[in-house]
Coordinates of C-alpha atoms in Angstrom, one line a residue:
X1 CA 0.0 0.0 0.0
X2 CA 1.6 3.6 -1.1
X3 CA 1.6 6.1 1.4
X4 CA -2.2 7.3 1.6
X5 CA -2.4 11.0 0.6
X6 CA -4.8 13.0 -1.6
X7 CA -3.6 13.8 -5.0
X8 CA -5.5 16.7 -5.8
X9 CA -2.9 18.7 -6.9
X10 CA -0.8 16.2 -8.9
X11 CA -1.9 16.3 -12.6
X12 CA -0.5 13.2 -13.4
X13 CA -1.9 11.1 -10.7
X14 CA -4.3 7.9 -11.9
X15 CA -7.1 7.0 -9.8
X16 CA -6.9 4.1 -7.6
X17 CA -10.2 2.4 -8.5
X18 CA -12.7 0.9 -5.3
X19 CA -14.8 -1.1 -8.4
X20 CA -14.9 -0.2 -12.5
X21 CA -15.5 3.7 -13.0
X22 CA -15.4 4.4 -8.7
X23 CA -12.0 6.1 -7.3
X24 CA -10.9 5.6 -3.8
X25 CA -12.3 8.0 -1.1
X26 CA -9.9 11.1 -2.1
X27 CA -8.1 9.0 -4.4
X28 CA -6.3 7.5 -0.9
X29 CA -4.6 4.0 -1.2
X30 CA -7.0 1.1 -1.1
X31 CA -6.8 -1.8 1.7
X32 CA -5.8 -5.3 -0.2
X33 CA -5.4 -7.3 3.1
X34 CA -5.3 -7.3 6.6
X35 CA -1.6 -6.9 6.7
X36 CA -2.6 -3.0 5.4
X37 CA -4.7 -2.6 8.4
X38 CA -1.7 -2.7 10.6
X39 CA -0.6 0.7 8.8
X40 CA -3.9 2.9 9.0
X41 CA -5.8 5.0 11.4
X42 CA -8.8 4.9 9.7
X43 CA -10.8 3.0 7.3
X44 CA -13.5 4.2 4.8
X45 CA -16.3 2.1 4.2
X46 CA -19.5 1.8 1.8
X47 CA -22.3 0.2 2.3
X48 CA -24.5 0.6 -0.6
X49 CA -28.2 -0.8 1.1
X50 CA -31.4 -0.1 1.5
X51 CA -33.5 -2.2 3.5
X52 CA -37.5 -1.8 3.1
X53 CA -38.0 1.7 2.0
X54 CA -40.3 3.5 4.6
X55 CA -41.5 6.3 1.5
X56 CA -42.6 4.2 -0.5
X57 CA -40.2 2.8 -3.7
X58 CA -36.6 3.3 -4.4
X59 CA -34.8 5.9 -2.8
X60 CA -31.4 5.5 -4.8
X61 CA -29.6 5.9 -1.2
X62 CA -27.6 2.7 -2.5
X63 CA -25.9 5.0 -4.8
X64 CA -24.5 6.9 -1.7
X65 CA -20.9 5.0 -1.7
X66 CA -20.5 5.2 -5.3
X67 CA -21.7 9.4 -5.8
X68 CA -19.4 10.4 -2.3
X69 CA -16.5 8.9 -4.0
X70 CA -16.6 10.3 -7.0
X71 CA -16.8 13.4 -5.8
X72 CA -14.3 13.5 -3.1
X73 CA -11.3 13.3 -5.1
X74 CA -11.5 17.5 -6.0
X75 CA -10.9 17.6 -1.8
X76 CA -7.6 17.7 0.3
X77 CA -7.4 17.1 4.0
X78 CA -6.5 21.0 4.6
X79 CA -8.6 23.0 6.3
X80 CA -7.9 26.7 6.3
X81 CA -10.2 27.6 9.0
X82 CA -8.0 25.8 11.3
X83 CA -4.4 26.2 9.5
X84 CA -4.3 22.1 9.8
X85 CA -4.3 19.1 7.4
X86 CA -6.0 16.1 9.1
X87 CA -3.4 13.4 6.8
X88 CA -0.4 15.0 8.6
X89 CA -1.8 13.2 11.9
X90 CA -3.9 10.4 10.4
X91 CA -3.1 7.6 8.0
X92 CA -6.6 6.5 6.2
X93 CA -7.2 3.9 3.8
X94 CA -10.2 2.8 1.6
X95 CA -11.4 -0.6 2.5
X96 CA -14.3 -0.7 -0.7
X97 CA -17.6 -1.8 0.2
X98 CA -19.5 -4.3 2.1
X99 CA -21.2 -7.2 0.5
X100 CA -25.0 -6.5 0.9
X101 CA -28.1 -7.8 -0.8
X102 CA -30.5 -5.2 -0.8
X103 CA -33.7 -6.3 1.8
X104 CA -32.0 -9.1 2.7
X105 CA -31.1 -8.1 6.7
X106 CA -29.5 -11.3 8.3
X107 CA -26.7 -11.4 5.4
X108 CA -25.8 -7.7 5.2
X109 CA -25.8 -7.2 8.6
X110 CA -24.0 -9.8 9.5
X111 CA -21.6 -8.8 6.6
X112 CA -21.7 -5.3 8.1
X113 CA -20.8 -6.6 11.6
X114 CA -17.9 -8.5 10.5
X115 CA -15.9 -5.3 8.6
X116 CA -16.9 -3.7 11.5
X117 CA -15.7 -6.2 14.0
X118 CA -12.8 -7.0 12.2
X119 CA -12.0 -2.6 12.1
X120 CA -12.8 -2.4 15.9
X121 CA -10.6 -4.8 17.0
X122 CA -7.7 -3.3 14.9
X123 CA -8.3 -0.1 16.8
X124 CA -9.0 1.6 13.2
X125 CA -11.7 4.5 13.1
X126 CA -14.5 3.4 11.2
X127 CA -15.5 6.1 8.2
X128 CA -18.9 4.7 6.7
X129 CA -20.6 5.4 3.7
X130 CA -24.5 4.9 3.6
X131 CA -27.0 3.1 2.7
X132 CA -29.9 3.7 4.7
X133 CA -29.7 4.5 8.7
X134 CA -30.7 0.8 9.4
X135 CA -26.9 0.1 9.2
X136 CA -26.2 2.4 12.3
X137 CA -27.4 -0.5 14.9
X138 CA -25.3 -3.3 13.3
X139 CA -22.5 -1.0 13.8
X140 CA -22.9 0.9 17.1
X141 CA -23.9 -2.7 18.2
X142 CA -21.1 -4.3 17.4
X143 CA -18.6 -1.3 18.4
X144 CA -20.4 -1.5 22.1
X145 CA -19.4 -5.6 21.7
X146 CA -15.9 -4.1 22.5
X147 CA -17.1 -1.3 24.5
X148 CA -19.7 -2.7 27.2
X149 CA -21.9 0.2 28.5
X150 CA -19.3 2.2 27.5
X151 CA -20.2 3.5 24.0
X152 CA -21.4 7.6 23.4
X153 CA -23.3 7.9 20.6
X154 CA -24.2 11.2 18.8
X155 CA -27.1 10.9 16.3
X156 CA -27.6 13.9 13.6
X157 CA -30.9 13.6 12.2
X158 CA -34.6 15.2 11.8
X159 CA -36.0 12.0 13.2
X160 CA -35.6 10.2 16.3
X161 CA -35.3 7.1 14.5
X162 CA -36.5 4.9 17.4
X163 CA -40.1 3.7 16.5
X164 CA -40.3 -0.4 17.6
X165 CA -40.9 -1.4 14.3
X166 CA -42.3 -0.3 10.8
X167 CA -45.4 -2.3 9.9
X168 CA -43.3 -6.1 10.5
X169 CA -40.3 -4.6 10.0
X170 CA -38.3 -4.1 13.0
X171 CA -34.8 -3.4 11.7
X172 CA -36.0 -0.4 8.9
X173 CA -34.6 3.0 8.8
X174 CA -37.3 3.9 11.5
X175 CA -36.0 1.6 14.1
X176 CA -32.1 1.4 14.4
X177 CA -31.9 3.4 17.9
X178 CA -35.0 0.9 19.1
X179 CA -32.6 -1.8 19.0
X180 CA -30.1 0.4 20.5
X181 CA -31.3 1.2 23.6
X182 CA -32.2 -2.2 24.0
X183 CA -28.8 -3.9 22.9
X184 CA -27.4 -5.5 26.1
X185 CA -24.0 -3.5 25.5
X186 CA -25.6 0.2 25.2
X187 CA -26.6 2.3 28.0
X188 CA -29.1 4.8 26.1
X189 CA -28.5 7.7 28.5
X190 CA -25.4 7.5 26.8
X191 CA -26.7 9.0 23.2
X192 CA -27.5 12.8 22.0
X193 CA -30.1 13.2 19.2
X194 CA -29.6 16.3 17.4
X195 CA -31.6 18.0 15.3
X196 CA -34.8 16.4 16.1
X197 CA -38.0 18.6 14.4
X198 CA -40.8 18.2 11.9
X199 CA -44.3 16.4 11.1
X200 CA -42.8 13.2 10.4
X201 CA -42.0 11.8 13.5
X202 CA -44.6 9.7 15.7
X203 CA -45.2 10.3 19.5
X204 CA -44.5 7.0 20.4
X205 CA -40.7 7.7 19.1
X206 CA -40.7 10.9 21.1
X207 CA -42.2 8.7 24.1
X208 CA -39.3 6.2 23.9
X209 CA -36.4 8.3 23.4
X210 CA -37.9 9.6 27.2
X211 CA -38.5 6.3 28.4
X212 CA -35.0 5.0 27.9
X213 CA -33.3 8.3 29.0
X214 CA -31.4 9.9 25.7
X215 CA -31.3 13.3 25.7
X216 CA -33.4 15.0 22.9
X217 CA -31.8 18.1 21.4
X218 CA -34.0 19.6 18.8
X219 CA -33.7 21.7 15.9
X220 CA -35.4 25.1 17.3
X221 CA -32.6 24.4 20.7
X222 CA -29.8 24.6 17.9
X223 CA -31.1 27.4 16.2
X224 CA -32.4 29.3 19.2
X225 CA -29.2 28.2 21.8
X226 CA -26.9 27.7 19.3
X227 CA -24.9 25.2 18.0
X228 CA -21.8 25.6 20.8
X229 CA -24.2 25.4 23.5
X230 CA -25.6 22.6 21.4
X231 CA -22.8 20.4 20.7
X232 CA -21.3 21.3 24.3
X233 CA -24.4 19.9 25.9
X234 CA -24.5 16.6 23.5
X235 CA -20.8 15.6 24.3
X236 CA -21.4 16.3 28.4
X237 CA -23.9 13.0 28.1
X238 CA -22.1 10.9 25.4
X239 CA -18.7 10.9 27.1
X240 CA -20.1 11.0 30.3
X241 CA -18.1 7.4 31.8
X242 CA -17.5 6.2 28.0
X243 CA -14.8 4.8 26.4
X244 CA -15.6 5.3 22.9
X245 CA -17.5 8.0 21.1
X246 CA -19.6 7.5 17.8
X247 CA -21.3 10.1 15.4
X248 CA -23.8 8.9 12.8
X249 CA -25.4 11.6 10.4
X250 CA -28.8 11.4 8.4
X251 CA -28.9 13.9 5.7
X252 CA -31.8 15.0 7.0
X253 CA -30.6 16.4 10.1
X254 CA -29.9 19.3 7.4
X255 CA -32.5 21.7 6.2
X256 CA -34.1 20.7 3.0
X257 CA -31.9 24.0 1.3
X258 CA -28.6 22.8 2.6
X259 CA -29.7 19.0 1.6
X260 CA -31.4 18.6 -1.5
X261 CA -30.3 15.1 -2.5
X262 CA -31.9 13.3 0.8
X263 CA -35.8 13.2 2.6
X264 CA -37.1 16.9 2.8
X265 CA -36.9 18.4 6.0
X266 CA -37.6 22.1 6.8
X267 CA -36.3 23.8 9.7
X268 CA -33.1 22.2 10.1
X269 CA -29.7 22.5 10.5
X270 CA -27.3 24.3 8.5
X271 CA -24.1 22.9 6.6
X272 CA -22.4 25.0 8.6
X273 CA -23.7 24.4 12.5
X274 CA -23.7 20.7 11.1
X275 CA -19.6 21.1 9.8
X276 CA -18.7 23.2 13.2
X277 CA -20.5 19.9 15.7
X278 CA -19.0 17.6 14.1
X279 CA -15.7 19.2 14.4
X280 CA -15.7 19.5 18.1
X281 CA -16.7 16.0 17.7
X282 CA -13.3 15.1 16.3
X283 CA -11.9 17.8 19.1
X284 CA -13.7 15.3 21.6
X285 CA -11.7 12.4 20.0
X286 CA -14.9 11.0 18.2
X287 CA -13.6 7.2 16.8
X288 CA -16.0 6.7 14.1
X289 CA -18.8 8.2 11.8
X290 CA -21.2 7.3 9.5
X291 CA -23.2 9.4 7.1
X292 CA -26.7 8.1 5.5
X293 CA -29.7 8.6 3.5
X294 CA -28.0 10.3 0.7
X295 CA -30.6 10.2 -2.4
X296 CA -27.7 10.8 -5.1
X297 CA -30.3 9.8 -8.2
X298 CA -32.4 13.1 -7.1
X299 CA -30.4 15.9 -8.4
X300 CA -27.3 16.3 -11.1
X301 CA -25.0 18.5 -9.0
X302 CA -24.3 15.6 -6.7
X303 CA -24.7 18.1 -3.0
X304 CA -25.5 15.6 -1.5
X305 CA -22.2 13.5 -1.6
X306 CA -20.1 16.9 -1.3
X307 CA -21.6 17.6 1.7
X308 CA -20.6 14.2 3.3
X309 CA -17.3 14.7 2.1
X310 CA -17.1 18.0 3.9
X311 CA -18.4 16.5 6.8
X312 CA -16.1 13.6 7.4
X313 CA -13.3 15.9 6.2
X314 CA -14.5 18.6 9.1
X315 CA -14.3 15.6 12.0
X316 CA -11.2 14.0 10.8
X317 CA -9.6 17.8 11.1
X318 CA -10.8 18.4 14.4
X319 CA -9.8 14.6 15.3
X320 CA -6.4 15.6 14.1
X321 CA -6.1 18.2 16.5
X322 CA -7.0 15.8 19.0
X323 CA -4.2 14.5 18.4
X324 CA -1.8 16.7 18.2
X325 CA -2.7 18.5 21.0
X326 CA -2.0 15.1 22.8
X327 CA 1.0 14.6 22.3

């Protein structure tokens, strides 16, 4: 494996290919075998599923993987808002995708538990690629395997994402944080929803995220408290005795305006508050992230996947400052 930079800047440079026609995340090098793992921080991942679509039809969020990589390889790690480039601290590869069979739960999330897994226990941050949110419980699940009671988890998102089950369906995009307050490893006063708002959540989601003790931060709090006292208040609970941090996005914790390739939500966040959180996120030492619900078939300029780009690009460089202010 060659040393894994972004080659932006070189005119000469060839893209190292995930699949036919996909580049690497940022063109970095690509993982071959598990001797590679022993020389990276972190590990993109793509999981290109949807499970049973709760709006009825195809959502194109399988595309996600395959629309974030093509765009990210116009993007360096440098960050001029913070004079730092998040590659000079961390080494990060692209692992490629998962094997998944769209609606088929029991062999994708297994598949998804086993990269996962396999990531964890190489102490390599996990950078994933949606999909639909379903994929959040396979992985915060299997992260708190490692982690007992001891697993933060921040959730961006319009919806709470915690209803029991969607018609028989209880492992939709509707449900992941159902299964995770109830996973025997998670303590669910342990996780921060952020961004919470809008007509299409239920009561009885509201009613659980209560029930099980996570802390609710809505919408109105960001934009009325803003998004310091926001994200300060969400990282007092999640790394309150934990261990280990996680951060999954949904696209639609952003306003429809900032997010037009994903489920249209008003009131939400801005790319901005959203970039700044999950930057202090990094700050807090944050050891993995996912981004979902991407809708890449929607639209032709593609925001959607430059906005996760910018996203995971905004952590990394605030995880990078982690640590170098560590040592």
């Amino acid at each position: 494996m060659r040393e894994s930079k972004p080659t932006i800047y070189d005119p000469n440079f060839l893209p190292n290919m995930i699949y036919s026609g996909v580049p690497s995340w940022l063109n970095l090098s690509v993982i071959e075998n598990d001797d590679d793992l022993k020389k990276i921080d972190a590990a993109v991942v793509g999981v290109p599923w949807e499970g049973g679509c709760t709006i009825g039809g195809y959502s194109s969020t399988t595309e996600g993987p395959k629309a974030v990589r093509s765009a990210s390889i116009r993007y360096t790690g440098f960050l001029p808002d913070y004079n730092l480039d998040c590659f000079d601290y961390l080494n990060v590869a692209d692992s490629g995708d998962i094997a998944t069979q769209n609606g088929n739960y029991d062999f994708t999330f297994k598949s998804i538990r086993e990269r996962i897994g396999k990531l964890a226990d190489a102490k390599i941050i996990p950078i994933t690629i949606g999909g639909d949110h379903g994929i959040a419980y396979p992985i915060i699940s299997e992260i708190a395997k490692r982690y007992p009671k001891k697993v933060g988890v921040l959730h961006f998102d319009a919806h709470l994402d915690n209803y029991s089950h969607f018609g028989d369906d209880e492992l939709s995009r509707c449900s992941p944080f159902y299964r995770v307050y109830n996973d025997p490893n998670m303590d669910p006063t342990k996780i921060a929803h952020i961004g919470i708002r809008g007509p299409r959540n239920h009561r009885e989601e509201y009613n659980n995220a209560v029930k099980y003790g996570a802390t609710v931060i809505r919408a109105i709090d960001v934009h009325e408290d803003g998004w310091k006292a926001s994200i300060s208040k969400a990282l007092e609970v999640v790394s309150k005795d934990t261990e280990y941090i996680y951060i999954t996005v949904c696209a639609d914790s952003l306003d429809a305006a900032n997010m037009p390739q994903a489920p249209q939500d008003m009131g939400g966040l801005t790319s901005y508050e959203l970039l700044m959180m999950l930057h202090e996120a990094g700050l807090a030492g944050a050891k993995g992230i996912d981004f979902v619900e991407t809708y890449p078939e929607v639209f032709t300029l593609q925001t959607a996947a430059h906005v996760v780009n910018w996203a995971f690009l905004y952590y990394l460089n605030g995880l990078a400052q982690h640590i170098k202010e560590s040592k």
